[in-house]
Tab-separated table of C-alpha atoms in Angstrom:
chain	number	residue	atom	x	y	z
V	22	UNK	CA	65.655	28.655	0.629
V	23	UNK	CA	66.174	31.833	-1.981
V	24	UNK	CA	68.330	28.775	-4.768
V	25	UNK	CA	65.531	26.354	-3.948
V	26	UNK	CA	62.620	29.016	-4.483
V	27	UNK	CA	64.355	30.301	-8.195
V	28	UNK	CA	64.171	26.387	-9.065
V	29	UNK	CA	60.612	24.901	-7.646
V	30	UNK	CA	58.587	28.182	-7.796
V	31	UNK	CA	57.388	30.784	-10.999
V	32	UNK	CA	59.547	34.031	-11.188
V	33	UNK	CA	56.381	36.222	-9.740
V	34	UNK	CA	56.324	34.324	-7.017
V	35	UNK	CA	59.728	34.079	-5.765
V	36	UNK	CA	59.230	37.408	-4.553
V	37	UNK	CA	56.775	36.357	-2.048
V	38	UNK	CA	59.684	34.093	-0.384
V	39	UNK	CA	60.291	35.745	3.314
V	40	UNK	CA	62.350	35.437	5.801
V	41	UNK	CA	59.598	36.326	8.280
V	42	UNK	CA	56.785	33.924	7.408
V	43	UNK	CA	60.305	30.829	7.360
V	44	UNK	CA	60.978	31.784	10.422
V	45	UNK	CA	57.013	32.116	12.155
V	46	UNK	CA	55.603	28.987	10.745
V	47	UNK	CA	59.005	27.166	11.759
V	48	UNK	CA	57.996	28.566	15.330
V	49	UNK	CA	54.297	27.305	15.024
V	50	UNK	CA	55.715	24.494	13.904
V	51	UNK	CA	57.106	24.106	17.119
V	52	UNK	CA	54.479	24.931	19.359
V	53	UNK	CA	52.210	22.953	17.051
V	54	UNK	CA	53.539	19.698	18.250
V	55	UNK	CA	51.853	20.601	21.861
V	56	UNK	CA	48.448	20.554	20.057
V	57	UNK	CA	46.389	17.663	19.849
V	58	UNK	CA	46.487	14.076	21.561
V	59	UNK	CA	49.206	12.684	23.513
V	60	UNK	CA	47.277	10.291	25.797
V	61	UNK	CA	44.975	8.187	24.103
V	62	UNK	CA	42.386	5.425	24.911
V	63	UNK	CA	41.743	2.805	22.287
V	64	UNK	CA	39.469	-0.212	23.077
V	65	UNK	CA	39.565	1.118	26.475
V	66	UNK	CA	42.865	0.866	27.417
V	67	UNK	CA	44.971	3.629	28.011
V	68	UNK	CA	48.002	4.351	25.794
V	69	UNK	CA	49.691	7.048	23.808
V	70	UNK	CA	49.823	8.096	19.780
V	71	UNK	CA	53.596	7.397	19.730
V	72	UNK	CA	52.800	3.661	20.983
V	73	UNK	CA	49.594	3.192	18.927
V	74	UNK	CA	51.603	4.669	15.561
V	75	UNK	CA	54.520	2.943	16.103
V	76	UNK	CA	57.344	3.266	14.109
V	77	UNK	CA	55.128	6.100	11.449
V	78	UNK	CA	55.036	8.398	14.665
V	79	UNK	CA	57.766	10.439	13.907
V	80	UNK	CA	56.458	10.959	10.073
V	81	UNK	CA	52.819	11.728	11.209
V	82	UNK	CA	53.676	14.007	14.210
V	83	UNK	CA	55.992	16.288	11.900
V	84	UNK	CA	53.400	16.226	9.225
V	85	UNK	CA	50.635	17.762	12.234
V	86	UNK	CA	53.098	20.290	13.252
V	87	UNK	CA	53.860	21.568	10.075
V	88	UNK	CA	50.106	21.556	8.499
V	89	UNK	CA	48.822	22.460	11.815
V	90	UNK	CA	50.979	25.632	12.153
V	91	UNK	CA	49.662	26.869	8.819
V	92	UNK	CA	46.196	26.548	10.005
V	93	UNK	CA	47.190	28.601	13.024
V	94	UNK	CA	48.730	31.110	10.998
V	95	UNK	CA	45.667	31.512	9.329
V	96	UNK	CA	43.632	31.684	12.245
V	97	UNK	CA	45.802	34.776	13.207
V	98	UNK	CA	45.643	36.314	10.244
V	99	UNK	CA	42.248	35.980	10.302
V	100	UNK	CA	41.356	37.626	13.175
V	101	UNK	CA	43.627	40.573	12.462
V	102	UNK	CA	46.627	39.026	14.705
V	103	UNK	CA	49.087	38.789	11.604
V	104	UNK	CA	48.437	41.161	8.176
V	105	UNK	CA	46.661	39.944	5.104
V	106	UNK	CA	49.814	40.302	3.105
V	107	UNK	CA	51.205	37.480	5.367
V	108	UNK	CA	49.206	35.419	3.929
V	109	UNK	CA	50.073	35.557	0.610
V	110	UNK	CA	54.111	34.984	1.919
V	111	UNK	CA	53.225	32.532	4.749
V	112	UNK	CA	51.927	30.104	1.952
V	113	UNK	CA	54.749	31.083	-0.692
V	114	UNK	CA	57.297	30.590	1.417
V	115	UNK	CA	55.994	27.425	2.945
V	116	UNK	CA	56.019	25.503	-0.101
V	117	UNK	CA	59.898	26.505	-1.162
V	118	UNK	CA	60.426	25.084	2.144
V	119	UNK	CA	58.879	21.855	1.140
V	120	UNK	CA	61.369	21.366	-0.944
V	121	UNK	CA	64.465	22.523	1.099
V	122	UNK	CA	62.993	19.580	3.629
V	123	UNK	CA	62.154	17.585	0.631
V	124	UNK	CA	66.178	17.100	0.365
V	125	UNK	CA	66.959	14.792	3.207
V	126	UNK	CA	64.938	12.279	1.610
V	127	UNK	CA	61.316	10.628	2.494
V	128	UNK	CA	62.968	7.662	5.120
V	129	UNK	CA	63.815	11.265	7.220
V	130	UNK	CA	60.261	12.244	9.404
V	131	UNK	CA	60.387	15.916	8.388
V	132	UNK	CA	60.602	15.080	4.902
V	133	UNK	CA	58.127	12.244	4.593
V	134	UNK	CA	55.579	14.728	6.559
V	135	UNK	CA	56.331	17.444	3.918
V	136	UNK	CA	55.593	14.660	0.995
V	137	UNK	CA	52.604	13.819	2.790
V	138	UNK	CA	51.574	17.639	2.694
V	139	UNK	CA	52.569	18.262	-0.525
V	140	UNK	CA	51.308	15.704	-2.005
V	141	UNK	CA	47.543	16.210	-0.469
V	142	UNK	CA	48.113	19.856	-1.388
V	143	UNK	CA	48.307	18.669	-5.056
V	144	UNK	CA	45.522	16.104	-4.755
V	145	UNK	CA	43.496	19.020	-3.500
V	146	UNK	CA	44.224	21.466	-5.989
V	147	UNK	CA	45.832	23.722	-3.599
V	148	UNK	CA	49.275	23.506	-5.550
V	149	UNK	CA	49.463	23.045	-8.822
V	150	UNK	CA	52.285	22.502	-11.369
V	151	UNK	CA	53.246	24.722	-14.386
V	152	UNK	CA	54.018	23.610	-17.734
V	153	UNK	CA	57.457	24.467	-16.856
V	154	UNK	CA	57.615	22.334	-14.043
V	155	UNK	CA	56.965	24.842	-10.981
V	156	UNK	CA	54.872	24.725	-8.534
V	157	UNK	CA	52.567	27.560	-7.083
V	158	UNK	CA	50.113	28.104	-4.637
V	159	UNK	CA	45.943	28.408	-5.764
V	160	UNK	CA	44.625	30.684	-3.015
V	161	UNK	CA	41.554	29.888	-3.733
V	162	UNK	CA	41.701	26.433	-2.677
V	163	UNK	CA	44.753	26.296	0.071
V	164	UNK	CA	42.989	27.528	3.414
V	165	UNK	CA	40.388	24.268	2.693
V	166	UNK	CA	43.194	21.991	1.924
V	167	UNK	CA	45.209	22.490	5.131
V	168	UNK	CA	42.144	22.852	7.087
V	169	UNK	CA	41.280	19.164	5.844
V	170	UNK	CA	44.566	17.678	6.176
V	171	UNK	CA	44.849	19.210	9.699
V	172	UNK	CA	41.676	17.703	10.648
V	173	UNK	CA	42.374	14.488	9.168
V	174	UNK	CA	46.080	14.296	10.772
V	175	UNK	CA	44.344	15.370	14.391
V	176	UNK	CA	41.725	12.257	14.010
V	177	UNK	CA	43.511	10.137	13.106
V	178	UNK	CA	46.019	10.873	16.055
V	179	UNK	CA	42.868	10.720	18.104
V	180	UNK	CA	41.600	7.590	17.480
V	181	UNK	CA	45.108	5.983	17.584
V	182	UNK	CA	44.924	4.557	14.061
V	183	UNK	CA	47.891	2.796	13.340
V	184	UNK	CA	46.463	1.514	9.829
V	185	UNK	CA	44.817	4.918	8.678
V	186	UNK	CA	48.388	6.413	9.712
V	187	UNK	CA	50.361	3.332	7.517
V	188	UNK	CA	47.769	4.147	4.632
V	189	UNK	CA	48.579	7.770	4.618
V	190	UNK	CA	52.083	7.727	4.313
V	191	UNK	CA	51.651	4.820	1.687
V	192	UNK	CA	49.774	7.149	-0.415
V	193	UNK	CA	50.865	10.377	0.783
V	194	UNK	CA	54.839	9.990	2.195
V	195	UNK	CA	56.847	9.645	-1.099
V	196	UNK	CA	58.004	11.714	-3.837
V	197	UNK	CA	57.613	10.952	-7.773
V	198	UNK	CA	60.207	13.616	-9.037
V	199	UNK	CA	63.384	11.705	-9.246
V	200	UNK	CA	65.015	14.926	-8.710
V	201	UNK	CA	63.065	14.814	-5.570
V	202	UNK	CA	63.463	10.834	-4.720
V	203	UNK	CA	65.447	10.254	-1.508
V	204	UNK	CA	63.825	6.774	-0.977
């Protein structure tokens, strides 16, 4: 992650790169894929998101875990679970990590759900890109962003939309940096 970070991230923030906020959002992460629907009823039949996604699933489920454990981290440090200078590495740290997933290449779950995070990060302002081609964090406009994209991963789970989910990835699930481009 430490080579990745000195590439894809500004100099100041490379020191906000930790090994503790890696290795607790990798273990939200985790428990994040608990959270949220499993069984599902659409038009009144019963049935689960992995059979109403189909074949995006696997790309949309990693995306929830990974988005979703942010918001939880944020929740904790919130309410005085986890310091405020977590924060600050919890978000650093989790977008040199996008690009260490980025790597295995956007037909890979993990990495398409990071391009669909990343990339809705950026739409939202919550990342931006510097004139010399990094990418940082805006704090003022990251808790909204993953709060929105958590929201809008969870619904569309819920309602078992196969098309919102294929429309998402379509827009969201690829990467325009050839550097990046694993397609």
């Amino acid at each position: 992650l430490t080579p990745i970070a000195r590439i894809a991230l500004p100099a100041a923030a490379q020191a906000d790169v930790a090994f503790e906020a890696f290795f607790t959002h990798i273990l939200m992460h985790e428990l994040m894929h608990g959270l949220g629907p499993h069984d599902i009823a659409v038009g009144g039949r019963a049935t689960t998101v992995r059979q109403e996604l189909r074949e995006v699933s696997s790309a949309i489920e990693e995306a929830k875990a990974d988005i979703s454990g942010l918001f939880a981290l944020q929740y904790l440090v919130d309410h005085g679970v986890l310091s405020k200078d977590f924060e600050r590495t919890m978000y650093t740290t989790f977008l040199a990590s996008a690009f260490r997933s980025l790597r295995f290449g956007t037909t890979e779950a993990h990495a398409r759900g990071i391009a669909v995070q990343l990339n809705y990060l950026m739409d939202a302002g919550a990342v931006s890109v510097g004139a010399d081609g990094t990418f940082s964090v805006v704090p003022d406009r990251v808790k909204d962003a993953v709060a929105g994209l958590t929201r809008d991963i969870m619904t569309l789970q819920a309602e078992g939309s196969y098309a919102k989910a294929t429309d998402l990835l379509a827009r969201l699930g690829r990467t325009a940096c050839g550097a990046l481009r694993g397609e």
